[in-house]
CSV table of C-alpha atoms in Angstrom, one decimal:
chain,number,residue,atom,x,y,z
A,664,UNK,CA,-64.7,30.0,32.2
A,665,UNK,CA,-64.4,26.5,33.6
A,666,UNK,CA,-65.0,25.1,30.1
A,667,UNK,CA,-62.1,27.2,28.7
A,668,UNK,CA,-59.8,26.0,31.5
A,669,UNK,CA,-60.6,22.4,30.6
A,670,UNK,CA,-59.9,23.0,27.0
A,671,UNK,CA,-56.4,24.4,27.8
A,672,UNK,CA,-55.5,21.6,30.1
A,673,UNK,CA,-54.4,19.1,27.4
A,674,UNK,CA,-52.3,21.7,25.7
A,675,UNK,CA,-50.6,22.5,29.0
A,676,UNK,CA,-49.9,18.9,29.7
A,677,UNK,CA,-48.1,18.6,26.3
A,678,UNK,CA,-45.6,21.1,27.5
A,679,UNK,CA,-45.1,19.2,30.8
A,680,UNK,CA,-45.1,15.6,29.7
A,681,UNK,CA,-42.1,14.4,27.6
A,682,UNK,CA,-44.3,12.1,25.6
A,683,UNK,CA,-45.8,15.1,23.9
A,684,UNK,CA,-42.5,16.7,22.9
A,685,UNK,CA,-40.8,15.9,19.6
A,686,UNK,CA,-37.5,14.0,20.3
A,687,UNK,CA,-34.3,15.8,19.2
A,688,UNK,CA,-32.3,13.6,16.9
A,689,UNK,CA,-28.6,14.1,16.7
A,690,UNK,CA,-25.7,12.6,14.8
A,691,UNK,CA,-21.9,12.7,15.4
A,692,UNK,CA,-19.7,13.4,12.5
A,693,UNK,CA,-15.9,13.4,12.1
A,694,UNK,CA,-14.8,16.7,10.6
A,695,UNK,CA,-11.5,16.6,8.8
A,696,UNK,CA,-9.9,20.0,8.2
A,697,UNK,CA,-6.9,20.1,5.8
A,698,UNK,CA,-3.7,21.8,6.8
A,699,UNK,CA,-1.8,23.3,3.9
A,700,UNK,CA,1.9,24.1,3.3
A,701,UNK,CA,3.6,25.8,0.4
A,702,UNK,CA,5.2,23.3,-1.9
A,703,UNK,CA,8.5,25.1,-1.6
A,704,UNK,CA,8.5,24.5,2.2
A,705,UNK,CA,7.5,20.8,1.7
A,706,UNK,CA,10.3,20.2,-0.8
A,707,UNK,CA,12.8,21.8,1.5
A,708,UNK,CA,11.9,19.4,4.3
A,709,UNK,CA,12.2,16.3,2.1
A,710,UNK,CA,15.4,15.1,3.8
A,711,UNK,CA,16.6,12.9,6.6
A,712,UNK,CA,15.0,14.3,9.7
A,713,UNK,CA,15.1,12.9,13.2
A,714,UNK,CA,13.5,9.5,13.6
A,715,UNK,CA,9.9,9.3,14.7
A,716,UNK,CA,7.6,6.6,16.0
A,717,UNK,CA,5.9,4.2,13.5
A,718,UNK,CA,2.2,4.8,13.7
A,719,UNK,CA,0.7,3.6,10.4
A,720,UNK,CA,3.1,1.3,8.6
A,721,UNK,CA,2.5,0.8,4.9
A,722,UNK,CA,4.7,-0.5,2.1
A,723,UNK,CA,8.2,-1.8,2.5
A,724,UNK,CA,11.4,-1.8,0.5
A,725,UNK,CA,14.7,-3.5,1.3
A,726,UNK,CA,17.9,-2.1,0.0
A,727,UNK,CA,21.3,-3.4,1.2
A,728,UNK,CA,21.4,-3.1,5.0
A,729,UNK,CA,18.5,-0.5,5.0
A,730,UNK,CA,14.8,-1.0,5.2
A,731,UNK,CA,12.6,1.8,3.8
A,732,UNK,CA,9.2,1.7,5.5
A,733,UNK,CA,6.3,3.9,4.3
A,734,UNK,CA,4.4,5.8,7.0
A,735,UNK,CA,1.1,6.1,5.3
A,736,UNK,CA,0.6,9.6,3.9
A,737,UNK,CA,3.5,10.9,6.0
A,738,UNK,CA,6.8,9.8,4.5
A,739,UNK,CA,9.5,7.1,4.8
A,740,UNK,CA,11.3,5.6,7.9
A,741,UNK,CA,14.9,4.7,7.3
A,742,UNK,CA,15.9,1.6,9.3
A,743,UNK,CA,19.4,0.3,9.7
A,744,UNK,CA,19.0,-3.5,9.4
A,745,UNK,CA,22.7,-4.5,9.7
A,746,UNK,CA,21.6,-6.7,12.6
A,747,UNK,CA,18.1,-8.1,11.8
A,748,UNK,CA,17.8,-9.1,15.5
A,749,UNK,CA,18.2,-5.5,16.5
A,750,UNK,CA,17.2,-3.0,13.8
A,751,UNK,CA,17.4,0.7,14.5
A,752,UNK,CA,15.2,3.5,13.2
A,753,UNK,CA,17.7,6.1,12.1
A,754,UNK,CA,15.8,8.8,10.3
A,755,UNK,CA,12.5,9.9,8.7
A,756,UNK,CA,12.0,11.6,5.4
A,757,UNK,CA,8.9,13.8,5.4
A,758,UNK,CA,6.9,13.2,2.2
A,759,UNK,CA,3.2,14.1,2.6
A,760,UNK,CA,0.8,11.9,0.7
A,761,UNK,CA,3.4,9.2,0.3
A,762,UNK,CA,2.3,5.6,-0.3
A,763,UNK,CA,4.9,4.0,-2.7
A,764,UNK,CA,8.7,3.9,-2.8
A,765,UNK,CA,11.4,2.3,-4.9
A,766,UNK,CA,15.2,2.5,-4.8
A,767,UNK,CA,17.9,2.2,-7.4
A,768,UNK,CA,21.5,2.9,-6.5
A,769,UNK,CA,21.7,6.2,-4.6
A,770,UNK,CA,18.2,7.3,-5.6
A,771,UNK,CA,14.8,7.0,-3.9
A,772,UNK,CA,11.7,7.5,-5.9
A,773,UNK,CA,8.4,8.2,-4.0
A,774,UNK,CA,5.0,9.6,-4.7
A,775,UNK,CA,3.9,12.9,-3.1
A,776,UNK,CA,0.2,12.7,-3.7
A,777,UNK,CA,0.0,13.1,-7.5
A,778,UNK,CA,3.6,14.1,-8.0
A,779,UNK,CA,6.8,11.9,-8.3
A,780,UNK,CA,9.7,13.1,-6.1
A,781,UNK,CA,13.4,12.1,-6.5
A,782,UNK,CA,15.6,11.9,-3.4
A,783,UNK,CA,19.4,11.5,-3.1
A,784,UNK,CA,20.2,8.7,-0.6
A,785,UNK,CA,23.9,8.3,-1.3
A,786,UNK,CA,24.0,8.6,2.5
A,787,UNK,CA,20.6,7.4,3.7
A,788,UNK,CA,21.0,9.3,6.9
A,789,UNK,CA,21.6,12.5,5.0
A,790,UNK,CA,19.0,12.2,2.3
A,791,UNK,CA,18.2,15.3,0.2
A,792,UNK,CA,15.5,16.3,-2.2
A,793,UNK,CA,16.6,16.4,-5.9
A,794,UNK,CA,13.5,17.2,-8.0
A,795,UNK,CA,9.8,16.6,-8.5
A,796,UNK,CA,7.6,15.8,-11.5
A,797,UNK,CA,4.1,17.1,-11.4
A,798,UNK,CA,0.9,15.1,-11.8
A,799,UNK,CA,2.4,11.7,-12.6
A,800,UNK,CA,-0.4,10.0,-10.6
A,801,UNK,CA,-3.6,11.9,-11.4
A,802,UNK,CA,-5.8,9.3,-9.9
A,803,UNK,CA,-4.7,10.4,-6.4
A,804,UNK,CA,-7.5,12.6,-5.4
A,805,UNK,CA,-9.5,13.7,-2.4
A,806,UNK,CA,-13.3,13.3,-2.0
A,807,UNK,CA,-15.8,15.9,-1.1
A,808,UNK,CA,-14.1,18.7,-2.9
A,809,UNK,CA,-10.8,19.1,-1.0
A,810,UNK,CA,-8.1,20.1,-3.5
A,811,UNK,CA,-4.7,21.5,-2.8
A,812,UNK,CA,-3.9,24.3,-5.3
A,813,UNK,CA,-0.8,24.1,-7.5
A,814,UNK,CA,1.4,25.8,-5.0
A,815,UNK,CA,0.3,24.0,-1.8
A,816,UNK,CA,0.2,20.5,-0.4
A,817,UNK,CA,-2.0,19.0,2.3
A,818,UNK,CA,0.4,17.9,5.0
A,819,UNK,CA,-2.1,16.7,7.6
A,820,UNK,CA,-5.7,16.6,8.6
A,821,UNK,CA,-7.1,17.8,11.9
A,822,UNK,CA,-9.8,15.5,13.2
A,823,UNK,CA,-12.7,16.7,15.3
A,824,UNK,CA,-15.9,14.9,16.3
A,825,UNK,CA,-18.9,17.2,16.2
A,826,UNK,CA,-22.5,16.4,17.2
A,827,UNK,CA,-25.3,18.2,15.2
A,828,UNK,CA,-29.0,18.1,14.8
A,829,UNK,CA,-29.7,15.3,12.4
A,830,UNK,CA,-31.9,17.7,10.3
A,831,UNK,CA,-29.2,20.3,10.0
A,832,UNK,CA,-26.6,20.2,7.3
A,833,UNK,CA,-23.0,19.6,8.4
A,834,UNK,CA,-20.4,21.5,6.4
A,835,UNK,CA,-17.2,19.5,5.7
A,836,UNK,CA,-18.5,16.5,7.7
A,837,UNK,CA,-16.7,13.9,5.7
A,838,UNK,CA,-13.7,11.7,5.6
A,839,UNK,CA,-10.6,11.4,3.3
A,840,UNK,CA,-10.6,8.8,0.6
A,841,UNK,CA,-8.2,8.0,-2.1
A,842,UNK,CA,-8.3,6.0,-5.2
A,843,UNK,CA,-7.3,2.3,-4.6
A,844,UNK,CA,-3.6,2.4,-3.9
A,845,UNK,CA,-2.4,-0.6,-2.9
A,846,UNK,CA,5.1,-7.0,-6.1
A,847,UNK,CA,7.5,-10.2,-4.3
A,848,UNK,CA,11.1,-9.8,-4.4
A,849,UNK,CA,13.6,-9.0,-7.0
A,850,UNK,CA,17.2,-9.9,-6.3
A,851,UNK,CA,19.5,-6.9,-5.9
A,852,UNK,CA,22.9,-6.9,-7.4
A,853,UNK,CA,26.0,-5.1,-6.2
A,854,UNK,CA,27.1,-1.7,-7.4
A,855,UNK,CA,25.8,1.9,-7.6
A,856,UNK,CA,23.0,0.9,-9.9
A,857,UNK,CA,21.7,-1.9,-7.6
A,858,UNK,CA,18.0,-2.3,-7.2
A,859,UNK,CA,16.3,-3.2,-3.9
A,860,UNK,CA,13.5,-5.6,-3.1
A,861,UNK,CA,9.9,-4.5,-2.9
A,862,UNK,CA,6.9,-6.0,-1.2
A,863,UNK,CA,4.0,-7.6,-3.1
A,864,UNK,CA,1.7,-4.6,-2.5
A,865,UNK,CA,4.1,-2.3,-4.5
A,866,UNK,CA,2.9,0.0,-7.3
A,867,UNK,CA,6.5,1.0,-8.3
A,868,UNK,CA,8.9,-1.5,-9.9
A,869,UNK,CA,12.4,-1.1,-11.2
A,870,UNK,CA,13.9,-3.4,-13.9
A,871,UNK,CA,17.5,-2.4,-14.9
A,872,UNK,CA,17.3,1.1,-16.2
A,873,UNK,CA,13.6,1.5,-16.2
A,874,UNK,CA,11.0,2.2,-13.6
A,875,UNK,CA,7.4,1.1,-14.0
A,876,UNK,CA,4.5,2.6,-12.0
A,877,UNK,CA,0.8,1.9,-12.0
A,878,UNK,CA,-2.1,4.1,-10.9
A,879,UNK,CA,-5.8,3.2,-10.9
A,880,UNK,CA,-5.8,2.7,-14.7
A,881,UNK,CA,-2.4,3.4,-16.2
A,882,UNK,CA,1.0,1.9,-16.6
A,883,UNK,CA,3.9,4.4,-16.9
A,884,UNK,CA,7.4,3.7,-18.0
A,885,UNK,CA,10.4,5.9,-17.0
A,886,UNK,CA,13.9,5.8,-18.3
A,887,UNK,CA,16.1,6.1,-15.2
A,888,UNK,CA,19.5,5.5,-16.8
A,889,UNK,CA,20.3,8.9,-15.3
A,890,UNK,CA,18.9,8.0,-11.9
A,891,UNK,CA,18.3,11.5,-10.7
A,892,UNK,CA,16.4,12.6,-13.8
A,893,UNK,CA,13.7,10.1,-14.7
A,894,UNK,CA,12.1,10.6,-18.1
A,895,UNK,CA,8.7,9.1,-18.8
A,896,UNK,CA,8.7,7.3,-22.1
A,897,UNK,CA,5.2,5.9,-22.3
A,898,UNK,CA,1.8,6.0,-20.6
A,899,UNK,CA,-0.8,3.4,-21.5
A,900,UNK,CA,-4.2,2.3,-20.3
A,901,UNK,CA,-4.3,-1.1,-18.7
A,902,UNK,CA,-7.8,-1.5,-17.3
A,903,UNK,CA,-9.5,-0.3,-14.1
A,904,UNK,CA,-8.8,-0.6,-10.4
A,905,UNK,CA,-5.1,-1.5,-11.0
A,906,UNK,CA,-3.5,-2.3,-7.7
A,907,UNK,CA,0.0,-3.8,-7.8
A,908,UNK,CA,3.0,-4.5,-10.1
A,909,UNK,CA,5.6,-7.3,-10.0
A,910,UNK,CA,8.5,-7.9,-12.3
A,911,UNK,CA,9.7,-11.4,-13.3
A,912,UNK,CA,12.2,-11.8,-16.0
A,913,UNK,CA,11.3,-9.6,-18.9
A,914,UNK,CA,7.6,-9.5,-17.9
A,915,UNK,CA,5.5,-7.4,-15.7
A,916,UNK,CA,2.6,-8.9,-13.7
A,917,UNK,CA,0.0,-6.3,-12.9
A,918,UNK,CA,-2.7,-7.1,-10.3
A,919,UNK,CA,-6.2,-5.5,-10.5
A,920,UNK,CA,-9.5,-6.0,-8.8
A,921,UNK,CA,-10.8,-7.9,-11.9
A,922,UNK,CA,-7.7,-9.9,-12.9
A,923,UNK,CA,-4.0,-10.2,-13.6
A,924,UNK,CA,-2.4,-8.6,-16.6
A,925,UNK,CA,0.9,-9.7,-18.2
A,926,UNK,CA,3.1,-7.2,-20.1
A,927,UNK,CA,6.2,-8.0,-22.1
A,928,UNK,CA,9.1,-5.5,-21.6
A,929,UNK,CA,11.6,-6.9,-24.1
A,930,UNK,CA,11.5,-3.3,-25.3
A,931,UNK,CA,11.7,-1.7,-21.8
A,932,UNK,CA,10.5,1.7,-23.0
A,933,UNK,CA,7.3,0.4,-24.4
A,934,UNK,CA,5.7,-2.5,-22.5
A,935,UNK,CA,3.3,-4.7,-24.7
A,936,UNK,CA,0.2,-6.4,-23.4
A,937,UNK,CA,0.7,-10.2,-23.6
A,938,UNK,CA,-1.8,-12.1,-21.5
A,939,UNK,CA,-4.6,-11.8,-19.0
A,940,UNK,CA,-6.2,-13.9,-16.3
A,941,UNK,CA,-9.6,-12.9,-15.1
A,942,UNK,CA,-11.1,-13.6,-11.7
A,943,UNK,CA,-14.0,-12.5,-9.4
A,944,UNK,CA,-13.8,-8.9,-8.3
A,945,UNK,CA,-11.4,-8.7,-5.3
A,946,UNK,CA,-8.2,-7.0,-4.3
A,947,UNK,CA,-5.3,-8.8,-6.1
A,948,UNK,CA,-1.6,-8.7,-5.2
A,949,UNK,CA,0.4,-11.1,-7.4
A,950,UNK,CA,3.9,-12.6,-7.6
A,951,UNK,CA,5.4,-15.0,-10.1
A,952,UNK,CA,7.9,-17.8,-9.9
A,953,UNK,CA,8.9,-20.1,-12.8
A,954,UNK,CA,5.8,-21.6,-14.4
A,955,UNK,CA,3.3,-20.3,-11.9
A,956,UNK,CA,1.9,-17.0,-10.6
A,957,UNK,CA,0.4,-16.7,-7.1
A,958,UNK,CA,-2.5,-14.4,-6.7
A,959,UNK,CA,-4.2,-13.5,-3.4
A,960,UNK,CA,-7.8,-12.4,-3.6
A,961,UNK,CA,-9.6,-10.7,-0.7
A,962,UNK,CA,-12.9,-9.1,-0.1
A,963,UNK,CA,-13.8,-5.8,1.5
A,964,UNK,CA,-12.0,-2.4,1.3
A,965,UNK,CA,-12.4,-0.6,-2.1
A,966,UNK,CA,-12.3,-3.9,-3.9
A,967,UNK,CA,-15.8,-5.2,-3.1
A,968,UNK,CA,-16.4,-8.8,-3.7
A,969,UNK,CA,-16.6,-11.8,-1.3
A,970,UNK,CA,-13.6,-13.9,-2.4
A,971,UNK,CA,-10.8,-14.7,0.0
A,972,UNK,CA,-8.4,-17.2,-1.6
A,973,UNK,CA,-5.0,-17.9,-3.1
A,974,UNK,CA,-5.1,-18.7,-6.8
A,975,UNK,CA,-2.2,-20.6,-8.3
A,976,UNK,CA,-2.1,-19.7,-12.0
A,977,UNK,CA,-0.3,-21.7,-14.7
A,978,UNK,CA,1.7,-19.2,-16.8
A,979,UNK,CA,3.5,-21.7,-19.0
A,980,UNK,CA,1.6,-20.0,-21.9
A,981,UNK,CA,1.9,-16.4,-21.0
A,982,UNK,CA,-0.6,-15.5,-23.7
A,983,UNK,CA,-3.3,-17.5,-22.0
A,984,UNK,CA,-2.8,-18.1,-18.3
A,985,UNK,CA,-5.0,-20.7,-16.7
A,986,UNK,CA,-6.2,-21.4,-13.1
A,987,UNK,CA,-4.3,-24.4,-11.7
A,988,UNK,CA,-5.5,-24.5,-8.1
A,989,UNK,CA,-7.4,-22.5,-5.5
A,990,UNK,CA,-6.8,-22.5,-1.8
A,991,UNK,CA,-9.2,-20.9,0.7
A,992,UNK,CA,-7.9,-18.1,2.9
A,993,UNK,CA,-9.4,-15.7,5.5
A,994,UNK,CA,-8.5,-12.2,4.1
A,995,UNK,CA,-5.2,-12.4,2.4
A,996,UNK,CA,-3.0,-9.4,1.6
A,997,UNK,CA,0.6,-9.6,0.5
A,998,UNK,CA,2.7,-12.6,-0.2
A,999,UNK,CA,6.3,-13.6,-0.9
A,1000,UNK,CA,8.2,-16.7,-2.0
A,1001,UNK,CA,11.8,-17.8,-1.6
A,1002,UNK,CA,12.5,-21.0,-3.5
A,1003,UNK,CA,9.9,-23.5,-2.1
A,1004,UNK,CA,8.9,-21.4,1.0
A,1005,UNK,CA,5.7,-19.4,0.4
A,1006,UNK,CA,4.6,-16.8,3.0
A,1007,UNK,CA,1.1,-15.3,2.9
A,1008,UNK,CA,-0.1,-12.4,5.0
A,1009,UNK,CA,-3.6,-13.6,5.8
A,1010,UNK,CA,-4.9,-10.5,7.5
A,1011,UNK,CA,-6.3,-11.2,11.0
A,1012,UNK,CA,-5.4,-14.9,10.6
A,1013,UNK,CA,-1.8,-13.8,10.8
A,1014,UNK,CA,1.3,-15.1,8.9
A,1015,UNK,CA,1.2,-18.4,7.1
A,1016,UNK,CA,4.2,-20.4,5.9
A,1017,UNK,CA,3.7,-23.0,3.2
A,1018,UNK,CA,5.8,-25.7,1.6
A,1019,UNK,CA,5.2,-24.9,-2.0
A,1020,UNK,CA,7.5,-27.5,-3.6
A,1021,UNK,CA,4.4,-28.7,-5.4
A,1022,UNK,CA,2.3,-25.6,-6.3
A,1023,UNK,CA,-0.7,-27.9,-6.8
A,1024,UNK,CA,-0.5,-29.2,-3.3
A,1025,UNK,CA,1.0,-26.5,-1.0
A,1026,UNK,CA,1.2,-27.6,2.7
A,1027,UNK,CA,0.7,-25.3,5.6
A,1028,UNK,CA,3.8,-25.7,7.9
A,1029,UNK,CA,3.6,-22.8,10.3
A,1030,UNK,CA,1.0,-20.1,11.3
A,1031,UNK,CA,1.5,-17.1,13.5
A,1032,UNK,CA,-2.1,-16.1,14.3
A,1033,UNK,CA,-1.4,-13.3,16.8
A,1034,UNK,CA,-0.4,-10.6,14.3
A,1035,UNK,CA,-2.5,-8.8,11.7
A,1036,UNK,CA,-0.3,-9.0,8.6
A,1037,UNK,CA,-0.1,-6.7,5.5
A,1038,UNK,CA,3.0,-7.5,3.5
A,1039,UNK,CA,6.2,-9.4,3.6
A,1040,UNK,CA,9.6,-9.8,1.9
A,1041,UNK,CA,11.6,-13.1,2.1
A,1042,UNK,CA,15.2,-13.2,1.1
A,1043,UNK,CA,18.2,-15.3,2.0
A,1044,UNK,CA,16.5,-16.8,5.1
A,1045,UNK,CA,15.3,-13.5,6.6
A,1046,UNK,CA,11.7,-12.6,6.5
A,1047,UNK,CA,10.4,-9.0,6.9
A,1048,UNK,CA,6.7,-8.7,7.9
A,1049,UNK,CA,4.7,-5.5,8.0
A,1050,UNK,CA,1.8,-5.9,10.4
A,1051,UNK,CA,-0.7,-3.7,12.2
A,1052,UNK,CA,1.3,-4.2,15.4
A,1053,UNK,CA,4.7,-3.3,13.9
A,1054,UNK,CA,7.6,-4.5,11.7
A,1055,UNK,CA,8.6,-8.0,12.4
A,1056,UNK,CA,11.6,-10.1,11.3
A,1057,UNK,CA,12.0,-13.9,11.4
A,1058,UNK,CA,14.6,-16.4,10.4
A,1059,UNK,CA,13.3,-19.3,8.3
A,1060,UNK,CA,14.5,-22.5,6.8
A,1061,UNK,CA,12.7,-24.9,4.4
A,1062,UNK,CA,10.4,-26.7,4.8
A,1063,UNK,CA,8.8,-25.1,7.9
A,1064,UNK,CA,11.1,-23.5,10.5
A,1065,UNK,CA,10.3,-20.0,11.6
A,1066,UNK,CA,12.2,-18.2,14.4
A,1067,UNK,CA,11.4,-14.7,15.8
A,1068,UNK,CA,14.3,-12.2,15.5
A,1069,UNK,CA,12.9,-8.7,16.2
A,1070,UNK,CA,10.0,-6.3,16.3
A,1071,UNK,CA,9.7,-2.6,16.0
A,1072,UNK,CA,6.4,-1.8,17.6
A,1073,UNK,CA,3.8,0.6,16.3
A,1074,UNK,CA,3.1,3.5,18.6
A,1075,UNK,CA,-0.6,3.3,19.6
């Protein structure tokens, strides 16, 4: 009997001592649950609603005295900028899944996930939904099997952190991802058909009576001579990982993670590929000015790569652009240029102002390192800057004076 007790003693100790127990391993997931609404209800709410706090600022568009600021995946803030030193958020247009915007005359164009929506902004404070066109941007998609049916739209995601046994499967433990959706200004003219000014991260561009949009691989052309009834004239493959579009003269400069494409729009309904400049894989906003294009390359995000720089590209020969000069940067995003003043949003290194009178020897004149910048628009001595911390405005004069005017803070 004593022998049996001795044999059972080690087994009993294993239940008492923690060293003999198998550790329980856990992992915390963020579960995102989609909230759906009927499309009819979503369309009915595409109008000027009460203003809301800015939480996740995205792309920017300037039209007359109004700033249209994208709230990522939520809609568009309408900001009265009559006094740049004291801008006022006046209204908010609910557009779920919105990332890109453009304005011509009394009409706002915006993406609603894969669809294009048209909004009447004759009175920006009383905007109204006009129509939608289905599946213009098919590259907009959700990962992990989330798909809104043809009659519904995902209007928000409910986040919940859940801890589970590491050996147990977690259903719907995932995160939302989109295809890469990520140009400089175009002067607006007076009149009902006036076109606004887009930032360099834009994927919509308007030239006269045509609008051009890019998605991950395609360039689409729309006849908007009847502004509230856009008609797509062509769709063509450009490449892969297309990010931005910028108009200059009768050319389109298209940025991708692998290079810059140049398209001729002498026939606006049917753009024709003209030239290409290749670079290391990186995110790639682009603007053009005279004989040079300015391309920022950055690493990280969906673009992979390890390159962080500004490339100045000679476009004297549009059929065969060549690299003229490279300048090292930290992690550059958008950029804008007004005459010889060049502004670069260098991520966490802040806003940089350069004297670019000589593109082959640009000179840093001013740096604001305390804001994490995303995109900018410079026009007539007023600079709009979208940053993680909010929407900033500065006055500037060449060659290097920069004065703070205002800030609309992000609600954190």
